[in-house]
Coordinates of C-alpha atoms in Angstrom, one line a residue:
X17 CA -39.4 -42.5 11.7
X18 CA -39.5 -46.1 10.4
X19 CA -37.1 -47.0 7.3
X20 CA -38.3 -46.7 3.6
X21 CA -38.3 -50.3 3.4
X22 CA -39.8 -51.1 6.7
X23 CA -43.0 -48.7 5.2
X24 CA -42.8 -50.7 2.0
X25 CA -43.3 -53.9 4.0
X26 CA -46.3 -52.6 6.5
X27 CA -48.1 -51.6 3.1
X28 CA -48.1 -54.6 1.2
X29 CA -48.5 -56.7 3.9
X30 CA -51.6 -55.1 5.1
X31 CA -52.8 -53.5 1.7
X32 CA -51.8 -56.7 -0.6
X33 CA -52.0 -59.6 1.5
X34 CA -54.5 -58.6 4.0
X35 CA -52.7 -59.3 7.0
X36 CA -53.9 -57.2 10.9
X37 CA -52.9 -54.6 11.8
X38 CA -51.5 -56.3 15.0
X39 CA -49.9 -59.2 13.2
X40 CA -47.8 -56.8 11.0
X41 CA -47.0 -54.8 14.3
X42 CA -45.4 -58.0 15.9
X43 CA -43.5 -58.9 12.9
X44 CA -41.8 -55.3 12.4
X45 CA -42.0 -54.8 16.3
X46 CA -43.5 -51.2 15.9
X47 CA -46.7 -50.4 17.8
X48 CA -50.4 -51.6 16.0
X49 CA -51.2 -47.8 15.9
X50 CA -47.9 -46.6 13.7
X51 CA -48.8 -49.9 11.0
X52 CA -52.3 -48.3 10.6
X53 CA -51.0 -45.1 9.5
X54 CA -48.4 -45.9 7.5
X55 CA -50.8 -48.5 5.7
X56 CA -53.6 -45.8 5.2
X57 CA -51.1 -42.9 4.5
X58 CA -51.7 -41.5 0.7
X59 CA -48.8 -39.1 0.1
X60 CA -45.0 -39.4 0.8
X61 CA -43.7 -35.6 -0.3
X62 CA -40.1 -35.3 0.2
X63 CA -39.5 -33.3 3.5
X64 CA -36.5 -31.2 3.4
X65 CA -33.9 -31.9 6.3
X66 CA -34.9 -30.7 9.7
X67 CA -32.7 -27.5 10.6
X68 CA -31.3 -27.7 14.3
X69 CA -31.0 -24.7 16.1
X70 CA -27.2 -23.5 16.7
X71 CA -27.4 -20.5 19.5
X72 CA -23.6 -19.8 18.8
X73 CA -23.1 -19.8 14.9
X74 CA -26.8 -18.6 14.4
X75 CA -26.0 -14.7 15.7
X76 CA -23.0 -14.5 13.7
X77 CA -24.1 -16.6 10.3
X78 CA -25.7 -13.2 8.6
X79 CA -22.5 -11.2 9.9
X80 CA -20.2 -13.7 7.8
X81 CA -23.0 -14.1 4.9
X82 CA -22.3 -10.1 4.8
X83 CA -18.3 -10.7 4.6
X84 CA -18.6 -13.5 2.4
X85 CA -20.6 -11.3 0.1
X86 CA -18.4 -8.2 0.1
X87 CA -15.5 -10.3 -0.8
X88 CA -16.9 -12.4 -4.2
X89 CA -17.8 -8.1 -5.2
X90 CA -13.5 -8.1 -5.4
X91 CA -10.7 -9.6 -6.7
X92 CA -10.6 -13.6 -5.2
X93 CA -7.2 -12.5 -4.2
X94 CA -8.2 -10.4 -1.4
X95 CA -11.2 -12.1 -0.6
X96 CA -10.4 -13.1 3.6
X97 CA -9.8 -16.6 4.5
X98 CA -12.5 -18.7 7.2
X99 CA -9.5 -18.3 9.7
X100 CA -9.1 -14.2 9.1
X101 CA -13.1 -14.1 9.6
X102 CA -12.9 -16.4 12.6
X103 CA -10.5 -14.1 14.2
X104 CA -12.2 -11.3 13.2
X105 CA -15.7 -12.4 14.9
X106 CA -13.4 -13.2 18.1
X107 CA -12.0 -9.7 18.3
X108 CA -15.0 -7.6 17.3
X109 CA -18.2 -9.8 18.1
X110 CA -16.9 -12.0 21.5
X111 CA -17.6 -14.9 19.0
X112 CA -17.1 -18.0 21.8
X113 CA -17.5 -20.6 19.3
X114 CA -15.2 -22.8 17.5
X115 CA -12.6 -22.1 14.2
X116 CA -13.9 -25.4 13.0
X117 CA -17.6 -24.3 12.9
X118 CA -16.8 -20.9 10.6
X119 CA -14.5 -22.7 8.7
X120 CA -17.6 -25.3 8.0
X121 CA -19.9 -22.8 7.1
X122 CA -17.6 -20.4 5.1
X123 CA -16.8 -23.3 2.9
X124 CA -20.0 -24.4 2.5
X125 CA -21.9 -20.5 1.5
X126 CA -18.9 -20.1 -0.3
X127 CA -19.8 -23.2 -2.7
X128 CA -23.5 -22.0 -2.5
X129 CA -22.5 -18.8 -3.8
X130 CA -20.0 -19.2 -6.2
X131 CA -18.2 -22.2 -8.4
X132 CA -14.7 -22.7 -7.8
X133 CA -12.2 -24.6 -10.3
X134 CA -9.7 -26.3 -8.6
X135 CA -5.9 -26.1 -10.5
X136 CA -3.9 -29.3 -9.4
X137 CA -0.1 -28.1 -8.7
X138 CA 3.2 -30.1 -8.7
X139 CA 5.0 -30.8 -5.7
X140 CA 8.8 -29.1 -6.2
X141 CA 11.8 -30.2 -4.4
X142 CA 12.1 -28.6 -1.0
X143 CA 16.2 -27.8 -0.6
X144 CA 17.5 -26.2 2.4
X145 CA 18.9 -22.4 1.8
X146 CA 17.1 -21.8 -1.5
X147 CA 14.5 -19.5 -1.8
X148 CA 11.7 -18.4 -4.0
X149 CA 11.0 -14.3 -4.9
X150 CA 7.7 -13.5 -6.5
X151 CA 5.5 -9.8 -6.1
X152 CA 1.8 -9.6 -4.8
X153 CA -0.8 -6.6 -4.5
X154 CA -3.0 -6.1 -1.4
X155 CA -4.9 -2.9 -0.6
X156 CA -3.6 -0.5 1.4
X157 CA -4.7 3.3 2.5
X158 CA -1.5 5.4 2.2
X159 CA -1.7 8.7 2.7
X160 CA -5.5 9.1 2.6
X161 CA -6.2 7.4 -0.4
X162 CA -7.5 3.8 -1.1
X163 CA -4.5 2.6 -3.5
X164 CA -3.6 -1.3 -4.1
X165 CA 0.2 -1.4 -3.5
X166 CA 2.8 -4.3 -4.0
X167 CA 4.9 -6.3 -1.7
X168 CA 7.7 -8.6 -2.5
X169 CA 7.6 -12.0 -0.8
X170 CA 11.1 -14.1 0.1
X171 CA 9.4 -17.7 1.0
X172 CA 11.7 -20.9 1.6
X173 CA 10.2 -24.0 0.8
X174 CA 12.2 -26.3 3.0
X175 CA 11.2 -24.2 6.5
X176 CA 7.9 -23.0 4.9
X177 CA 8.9 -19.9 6.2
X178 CA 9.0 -15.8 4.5
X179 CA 9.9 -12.4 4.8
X180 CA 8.1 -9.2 3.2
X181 CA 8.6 -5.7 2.2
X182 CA 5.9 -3.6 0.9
X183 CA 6.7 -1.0 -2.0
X184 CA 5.3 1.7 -4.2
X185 CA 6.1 0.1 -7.9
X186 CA 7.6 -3.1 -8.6
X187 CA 10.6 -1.4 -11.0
X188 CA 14.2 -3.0 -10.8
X189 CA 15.0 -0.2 -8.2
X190 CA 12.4 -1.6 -5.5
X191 CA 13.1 -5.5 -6.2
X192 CA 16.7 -5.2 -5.4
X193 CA 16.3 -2.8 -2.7
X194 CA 13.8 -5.3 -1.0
X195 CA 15.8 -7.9 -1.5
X196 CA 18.8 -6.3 0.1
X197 CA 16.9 -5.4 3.0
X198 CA 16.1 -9.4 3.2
X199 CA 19.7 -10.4 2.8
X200 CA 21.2 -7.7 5.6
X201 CA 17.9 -8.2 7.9
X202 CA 18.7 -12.1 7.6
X203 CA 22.3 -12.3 7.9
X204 CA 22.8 -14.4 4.6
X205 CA 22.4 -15.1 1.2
X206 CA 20.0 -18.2 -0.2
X207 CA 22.3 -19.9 -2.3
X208 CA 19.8 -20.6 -5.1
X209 CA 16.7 -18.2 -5.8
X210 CA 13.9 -18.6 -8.2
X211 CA 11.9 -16.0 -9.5
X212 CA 9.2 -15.6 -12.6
X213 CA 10.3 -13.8 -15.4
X214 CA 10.1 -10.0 -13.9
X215 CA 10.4 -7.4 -16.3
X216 CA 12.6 -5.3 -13.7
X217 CA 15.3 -8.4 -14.3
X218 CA 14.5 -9.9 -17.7
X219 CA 14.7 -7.8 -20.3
X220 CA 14.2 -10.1 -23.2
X221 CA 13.5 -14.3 -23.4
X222 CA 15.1 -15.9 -26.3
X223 CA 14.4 -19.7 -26.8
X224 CA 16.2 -22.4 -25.5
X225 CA 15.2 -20.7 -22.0
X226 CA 18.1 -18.2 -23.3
X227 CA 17.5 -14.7 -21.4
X228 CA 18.9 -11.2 -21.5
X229 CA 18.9 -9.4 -18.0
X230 CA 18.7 -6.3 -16.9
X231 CA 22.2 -4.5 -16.4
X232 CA 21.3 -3.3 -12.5
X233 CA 20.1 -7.2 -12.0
X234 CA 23.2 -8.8 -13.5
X235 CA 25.6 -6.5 -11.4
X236 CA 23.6 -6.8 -8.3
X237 CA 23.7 -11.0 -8.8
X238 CA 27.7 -10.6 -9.0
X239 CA 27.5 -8.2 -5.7
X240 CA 26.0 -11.2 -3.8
X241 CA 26.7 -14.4 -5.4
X242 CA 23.8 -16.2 -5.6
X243 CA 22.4 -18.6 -8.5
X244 CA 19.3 -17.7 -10.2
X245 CA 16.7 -19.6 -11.8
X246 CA 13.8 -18.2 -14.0
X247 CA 10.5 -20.4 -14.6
X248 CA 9.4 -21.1 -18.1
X249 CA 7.3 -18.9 -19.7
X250 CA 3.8 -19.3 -18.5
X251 CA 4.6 -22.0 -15.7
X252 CA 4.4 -19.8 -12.6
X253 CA 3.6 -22.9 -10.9
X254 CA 7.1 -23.6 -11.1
X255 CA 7.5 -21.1 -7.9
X256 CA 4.3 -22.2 -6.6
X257 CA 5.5 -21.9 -2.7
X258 CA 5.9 -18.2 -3.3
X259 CA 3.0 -17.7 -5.1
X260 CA 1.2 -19.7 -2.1
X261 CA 3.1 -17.9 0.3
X262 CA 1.7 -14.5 -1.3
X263 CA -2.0 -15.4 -0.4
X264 CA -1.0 -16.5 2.8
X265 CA 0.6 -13.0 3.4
X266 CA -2.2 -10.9 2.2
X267 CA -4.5 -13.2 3.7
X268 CA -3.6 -13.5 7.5
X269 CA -1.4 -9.4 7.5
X270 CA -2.7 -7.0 5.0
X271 CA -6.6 -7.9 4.6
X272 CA -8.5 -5.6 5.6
X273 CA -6.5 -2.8 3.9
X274 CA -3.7 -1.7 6.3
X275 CA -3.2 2.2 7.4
X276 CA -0.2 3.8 6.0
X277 CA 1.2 6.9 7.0
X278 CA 5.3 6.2 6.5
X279 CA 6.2 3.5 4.1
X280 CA 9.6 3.5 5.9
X281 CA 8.2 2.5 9.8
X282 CA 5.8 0.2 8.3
X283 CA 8.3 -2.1 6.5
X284 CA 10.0 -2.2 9.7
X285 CA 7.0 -4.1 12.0
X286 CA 6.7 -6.7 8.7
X287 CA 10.2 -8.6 10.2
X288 CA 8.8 -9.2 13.8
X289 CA 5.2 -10.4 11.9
X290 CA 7.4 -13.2 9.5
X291 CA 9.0 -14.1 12.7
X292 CA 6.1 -14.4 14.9
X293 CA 4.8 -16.5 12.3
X294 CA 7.5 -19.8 12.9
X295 CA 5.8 -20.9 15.9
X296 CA 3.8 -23.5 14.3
X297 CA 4.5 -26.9 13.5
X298 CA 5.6 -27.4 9.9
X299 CA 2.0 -28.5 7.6
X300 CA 3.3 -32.0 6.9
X301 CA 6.5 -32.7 8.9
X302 CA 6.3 -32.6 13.4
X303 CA 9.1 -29.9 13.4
X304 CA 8.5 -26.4 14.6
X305 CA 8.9 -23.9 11.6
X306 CA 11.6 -21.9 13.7
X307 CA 14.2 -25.1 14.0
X308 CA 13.3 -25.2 9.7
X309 CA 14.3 -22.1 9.3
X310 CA 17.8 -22.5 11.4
X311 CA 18.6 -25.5 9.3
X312 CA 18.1 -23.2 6.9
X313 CA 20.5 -20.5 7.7
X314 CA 23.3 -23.2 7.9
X315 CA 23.1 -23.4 4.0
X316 CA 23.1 -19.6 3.1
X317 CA 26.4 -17.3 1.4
X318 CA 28.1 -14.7 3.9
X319 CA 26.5 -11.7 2.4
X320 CA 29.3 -8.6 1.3
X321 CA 30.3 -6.2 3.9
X322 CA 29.0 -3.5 1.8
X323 CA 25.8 -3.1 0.3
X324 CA 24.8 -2.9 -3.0
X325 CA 24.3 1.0 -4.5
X326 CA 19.9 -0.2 -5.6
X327 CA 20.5 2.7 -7.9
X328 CA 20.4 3.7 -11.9
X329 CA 22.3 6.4 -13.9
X330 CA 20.4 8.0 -16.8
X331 CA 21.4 10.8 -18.9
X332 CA 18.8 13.5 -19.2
X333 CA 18.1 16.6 -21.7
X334 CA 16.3 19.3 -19.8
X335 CA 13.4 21.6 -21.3
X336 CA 13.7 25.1 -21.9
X337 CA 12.3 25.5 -18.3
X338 CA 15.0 22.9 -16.4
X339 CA 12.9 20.0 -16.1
X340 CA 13.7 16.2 -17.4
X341 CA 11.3 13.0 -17.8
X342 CA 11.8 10.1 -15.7
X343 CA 9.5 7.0 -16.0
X344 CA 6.9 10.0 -17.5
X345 CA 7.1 12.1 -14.6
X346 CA 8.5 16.2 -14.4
X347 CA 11.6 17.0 -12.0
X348 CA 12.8 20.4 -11.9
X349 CA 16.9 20.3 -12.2
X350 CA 18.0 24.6 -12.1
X351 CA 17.5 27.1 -14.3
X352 CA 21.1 27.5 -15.5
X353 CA 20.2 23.4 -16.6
X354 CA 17.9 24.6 -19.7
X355 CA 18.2 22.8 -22.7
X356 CA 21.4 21.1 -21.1
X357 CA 22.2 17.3 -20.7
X358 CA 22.2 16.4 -16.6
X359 CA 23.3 13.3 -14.9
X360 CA 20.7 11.5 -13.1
X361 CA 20.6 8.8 -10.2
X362 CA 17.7 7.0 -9.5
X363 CA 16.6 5.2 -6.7
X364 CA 13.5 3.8 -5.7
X365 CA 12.3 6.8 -3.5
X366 CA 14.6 9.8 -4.8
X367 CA 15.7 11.4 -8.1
X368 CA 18.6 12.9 -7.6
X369 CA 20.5 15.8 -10.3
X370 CA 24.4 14.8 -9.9
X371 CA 27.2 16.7 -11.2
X372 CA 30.4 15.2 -12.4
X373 CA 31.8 14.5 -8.9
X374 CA 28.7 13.0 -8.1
X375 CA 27.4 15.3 -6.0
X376 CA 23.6 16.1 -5.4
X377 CA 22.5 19.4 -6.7
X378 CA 18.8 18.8 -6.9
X379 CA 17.0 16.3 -4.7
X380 CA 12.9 14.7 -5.5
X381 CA 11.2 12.1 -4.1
X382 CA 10.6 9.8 -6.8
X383 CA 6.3 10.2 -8.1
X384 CA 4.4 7.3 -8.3
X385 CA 0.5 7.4 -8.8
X386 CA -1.3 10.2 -10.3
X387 CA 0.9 13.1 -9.4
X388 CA 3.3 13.7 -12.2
X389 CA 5.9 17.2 -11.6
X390 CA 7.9 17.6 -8.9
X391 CA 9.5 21.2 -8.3
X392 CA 12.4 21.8 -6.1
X393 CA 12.1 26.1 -6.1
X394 CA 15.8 27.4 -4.4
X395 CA 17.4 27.1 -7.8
X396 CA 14.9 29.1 -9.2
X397 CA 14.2 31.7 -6.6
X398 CA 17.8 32.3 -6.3
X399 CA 17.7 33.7 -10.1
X400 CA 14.5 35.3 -10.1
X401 CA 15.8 37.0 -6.6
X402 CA 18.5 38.6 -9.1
X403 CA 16.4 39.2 -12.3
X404 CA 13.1 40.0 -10.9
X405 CA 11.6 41.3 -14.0
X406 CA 11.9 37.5 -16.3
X407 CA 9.0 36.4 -13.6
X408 CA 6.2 37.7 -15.7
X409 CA 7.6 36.3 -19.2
X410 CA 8.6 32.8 -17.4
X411 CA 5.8 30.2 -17.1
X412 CA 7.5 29.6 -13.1
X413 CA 4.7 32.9 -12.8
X414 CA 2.1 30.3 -12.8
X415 CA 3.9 27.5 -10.6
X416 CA 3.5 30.2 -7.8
X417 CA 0.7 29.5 -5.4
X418 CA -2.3 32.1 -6.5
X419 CA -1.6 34.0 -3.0
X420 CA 2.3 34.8 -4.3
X421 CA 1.6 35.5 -8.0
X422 CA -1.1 37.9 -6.7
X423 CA 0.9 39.5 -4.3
X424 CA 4.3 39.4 -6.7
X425 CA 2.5 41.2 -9.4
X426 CA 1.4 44.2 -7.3
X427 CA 5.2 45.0 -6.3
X428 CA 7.4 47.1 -7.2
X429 CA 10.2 45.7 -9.2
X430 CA 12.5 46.1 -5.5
X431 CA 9.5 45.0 -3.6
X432 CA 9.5 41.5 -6.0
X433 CA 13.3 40.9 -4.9
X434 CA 13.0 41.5 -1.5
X435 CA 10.0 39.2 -1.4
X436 CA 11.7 36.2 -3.2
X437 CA 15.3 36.3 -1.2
X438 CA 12.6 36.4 1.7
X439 CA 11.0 33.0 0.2
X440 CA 14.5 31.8 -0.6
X441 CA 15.5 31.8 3.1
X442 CA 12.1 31.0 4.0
X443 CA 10.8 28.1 2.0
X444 CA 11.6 24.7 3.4
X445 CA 10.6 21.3 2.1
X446 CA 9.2 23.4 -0.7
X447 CA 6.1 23.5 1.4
X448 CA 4.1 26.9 1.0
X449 CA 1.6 26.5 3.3
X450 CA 3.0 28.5 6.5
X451 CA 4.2 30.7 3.9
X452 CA 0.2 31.4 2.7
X453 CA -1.1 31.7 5.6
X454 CA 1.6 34.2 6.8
X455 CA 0.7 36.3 3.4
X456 CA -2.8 36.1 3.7
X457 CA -2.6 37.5 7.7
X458 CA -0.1 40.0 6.5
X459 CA -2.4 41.5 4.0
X460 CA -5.3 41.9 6.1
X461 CA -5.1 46.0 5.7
X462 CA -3.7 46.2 2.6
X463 CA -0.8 45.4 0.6
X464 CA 2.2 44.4 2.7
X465 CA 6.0 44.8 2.9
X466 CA 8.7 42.0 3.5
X467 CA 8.9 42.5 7.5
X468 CA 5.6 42.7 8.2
X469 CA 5.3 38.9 6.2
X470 CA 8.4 38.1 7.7
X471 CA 7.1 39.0 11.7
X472 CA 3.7 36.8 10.6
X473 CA 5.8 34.1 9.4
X474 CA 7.4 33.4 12.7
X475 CA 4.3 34.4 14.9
X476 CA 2.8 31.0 12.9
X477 CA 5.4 29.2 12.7
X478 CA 6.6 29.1 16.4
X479 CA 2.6 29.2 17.8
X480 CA 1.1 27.7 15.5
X481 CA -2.0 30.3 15.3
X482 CA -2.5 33.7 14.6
X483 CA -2.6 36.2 17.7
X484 CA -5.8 36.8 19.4
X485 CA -7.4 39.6 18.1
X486 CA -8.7 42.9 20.3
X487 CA -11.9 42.4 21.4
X488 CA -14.4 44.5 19.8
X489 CA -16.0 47.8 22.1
X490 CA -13.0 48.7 23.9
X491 CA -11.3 51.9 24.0
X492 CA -8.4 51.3 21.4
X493 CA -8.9 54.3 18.5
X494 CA -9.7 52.7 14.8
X495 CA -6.2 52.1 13.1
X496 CA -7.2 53.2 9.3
X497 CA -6.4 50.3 6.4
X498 CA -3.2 50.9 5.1
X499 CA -2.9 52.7 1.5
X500 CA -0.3 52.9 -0.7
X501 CA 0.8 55.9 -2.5
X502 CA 1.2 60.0 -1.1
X503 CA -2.8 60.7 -1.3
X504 CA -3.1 60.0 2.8
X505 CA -0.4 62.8 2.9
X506 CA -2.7 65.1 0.8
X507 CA -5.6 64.4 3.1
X508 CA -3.5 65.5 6.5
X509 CA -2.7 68.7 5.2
X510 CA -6.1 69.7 4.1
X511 CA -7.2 69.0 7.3
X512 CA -4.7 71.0 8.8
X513 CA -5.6 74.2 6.7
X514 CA -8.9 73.9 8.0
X515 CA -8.5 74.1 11.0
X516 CA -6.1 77.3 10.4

């Protein structure tokens, strides 16, 4: 297609001036034929840009027009990065094209779609063995249930490297116990660490950048001897390699939402994926990440031979029943606890009821989420084993799974003490559920005693399934139901007489 201008010229100089069709031709040096057209032509419409075909980006384009969609319906931070995608259509689609073509067309739907504003940040000093400390939130499914979690992120600007942990709350109990984790798993202590102004170690901001900290934080900083640094109020830009660092985490390990069945085993894979993760070249310097990050260690504190006790002591009344509030959440202590003050350590996954040798009575793991009473039941059963009859005037009647409370108020009062020193000796984990289905079996023909529970107890327990029944038709007599009471006594003797 000839040039705007070239056109211009072919018309005026045959439309204006006059000139051949052939003369014009040899002047422009275009063929007679393509002068008369453009000369006659009436309408120039603006023709939109021809669209080439692409055989290996055409296939997957609606597949990452589908992603790209599902992502701007959430939060930006965990929409997934042109890289993530990429890898994604490698893995699951045998994608054979390049990263450079999704990350081209990502970035342009993405601007087709949506309006970004883009927030300029200041470079900060890069200093070997300091470090930057800042939470993030990714979604997880833990435990059957679609729950956004946190994670604290260690990034050091000088090696552009990190370490994380992932944690049910962000409370003062989980920051330092992350961080500990980071200090042991590393071998050191960053001599310098910056964090925002957390609410689990700043308890108040006064002005003049003046700051009251939390007493666990304050003791834990002595513990381990490094400096700290707060940003200003608002400025979380002041930490902006951590707060980068956060994205790149959720972006490249926890998007989609990671599986979680134990918190505990999870955490542990996260140090050989931050490791992993060093052999890259640094973004603007030709080093490898991993020689950074040994510089780096040259600068860090020895860290204390002993750890730090991540831990808080509170001082708890207890209700009439035995339980105390922590954080808003019900813990069971021990009856003979009612209305009493009880020591309390607190961790981030346990409450524990301490005496005044500090030894664990009662032992919870701590709630988080929706669930708010935990009940540990051997203190209990222990008294109700003695003094059967306070059951029914003691709300505990109702804490019972239905299956017990039915079966506890058809006994007789020795009948009800047998039954709870058997779920004293019985009930582990204060898990019920064996113990159901071992009450349920039990009382298939009626109401049954402690052994026969007992013998069904074990029979599930050890094979995991009830027996196999007798198949119906054979020559076995019918066993009658079991009855309580003398009347089936009654019955044998009148039949007796009549036979006489």
């Amino acid at each position: 297609m000839l040039a705007m201008a070239q056109i211009d010229y072919i018309r005026h100089e045959v439309n204006r001036k006059g000139d051949s069709y052939a003369s014009v031709a040899r002047r422009v040096e275009v063929d007679q034929r393509t002068v008369k057209k453009y000369a006659d032509q009436d309408e120039f419409p603006v023709r939109p840009p021809q669209k080439r075909p692409s055989p290996v980006m055409d296939p997957v384009k609606p597949i990452l027009d589908k992603w790209i969609k599902e992502d701007l319906q959430g939060k930006k931070k965990y929409q997934r990065t042109a890289k993530r995608m990429y890898q994604q259509l490698k893995k699951f689609h045998s994608f054979e094209g390049s990263e450079r073509s999704v990350r081209k067309y990502v970035s342009r739907r993405k601007k087709e779609l949506t309006e970004y504003d883009q927030e300029a940040a200041l470079p900060l000093e890069s200093i070997p063995g300091t470090a930057q400390v800042d939470f993030g939130t990714a979604p997880f499914d833990y435990g059957g249930r679609d729950i956004d979690l946190p994670f604290l992120v260690m990034s050091f600007p000088y090696s552009n490297t990190f370490y994380f942990q992932v944690f049910p709350s962000e409370n003062t109990e989980c920051l330092l116990e992350g961080l500990q984790r980071m200090f042991h798993y590393m071998g050191g202590v960053p001599k310098i660490i910056r964090f925002d102004n957390l609410s689990p170690a700043v308890k108040k901001i006064y002005s003049k950048g003046n700051r009251e900290l939390t007493d666990t934080f304050e003791r834990f900083v002595l513990h381990y001897g490094f400096a700290y640094e707060f940003c200003n109020p608002g400025k979380g830009n002041e930490k902006g390699h951590v707060e980068s660092m956060v994205k790149y985490i959720r972006n490249n390990y926890l998007l989609p939402a990671c599986t979680i069945t134990d918190l505990d085993l999870f955490n542990k894979t996260l140090w050989t994926m931050a490791e992993d993760d060093r052999e890259r070249l640094h973004y603007k310097r030709d080093i490898m990440l991993t020689d950074l990050y040994e510089e780096e260690k040259t600068n860090w504190l020895f860290p204390p031979g002993k750890p730090f006790e991540c831990v808080r002591y509170e001082t708890c009344k207890a209700d009439k029943y035995g339980f105390i509030s922590v954080d808003g959440k019900q813990y069971s202590t021990s009856p003979r606890f009612a209305k009493q003050r009880v020591r309390v350590c607190i961790s981030y996954d346990a409450i524990m009821i301490v005496n005044e040798a500090q030894e664990v009575i009662v032992r919870h793991s701590r709630l988080y989420g929706i669930k708010r009473k935990s009940m540990v039941w051997q203190p209990y059963l222990e008294l109700l084993a003695k003094r059967p009859r306070a059951i029914k005037y003691s709300s505990l009647y109702n804490q019972f799974p239905k299956e017990w409370s039915d079966y506890l108020q058809n006994c007789t009062e020795e009948e009800q003490k047998a039954a709870l020193r058997l779920l004293t000796n019985l009930l582990k984990n204060d898990d019920f559920s064996i113990l159901n289905q071992a009450l349920v079996l039990a009382s298939e023909h009626g109401h049954p005693d402690v052994d026969q529970i007992k013998h069904c107890f074990y029979t599930l327990f050890h094979y995991g399934e009830r027996y196999e029944k007798v198949p119906a038709g054979g020559n076995i007599p019918q066993v009658p139901d079991i009855t309580r009471g003398l009347s089936h006594y009654d019955a044998f003797f009148r039949e007796g007489d009549e036979k006489r």
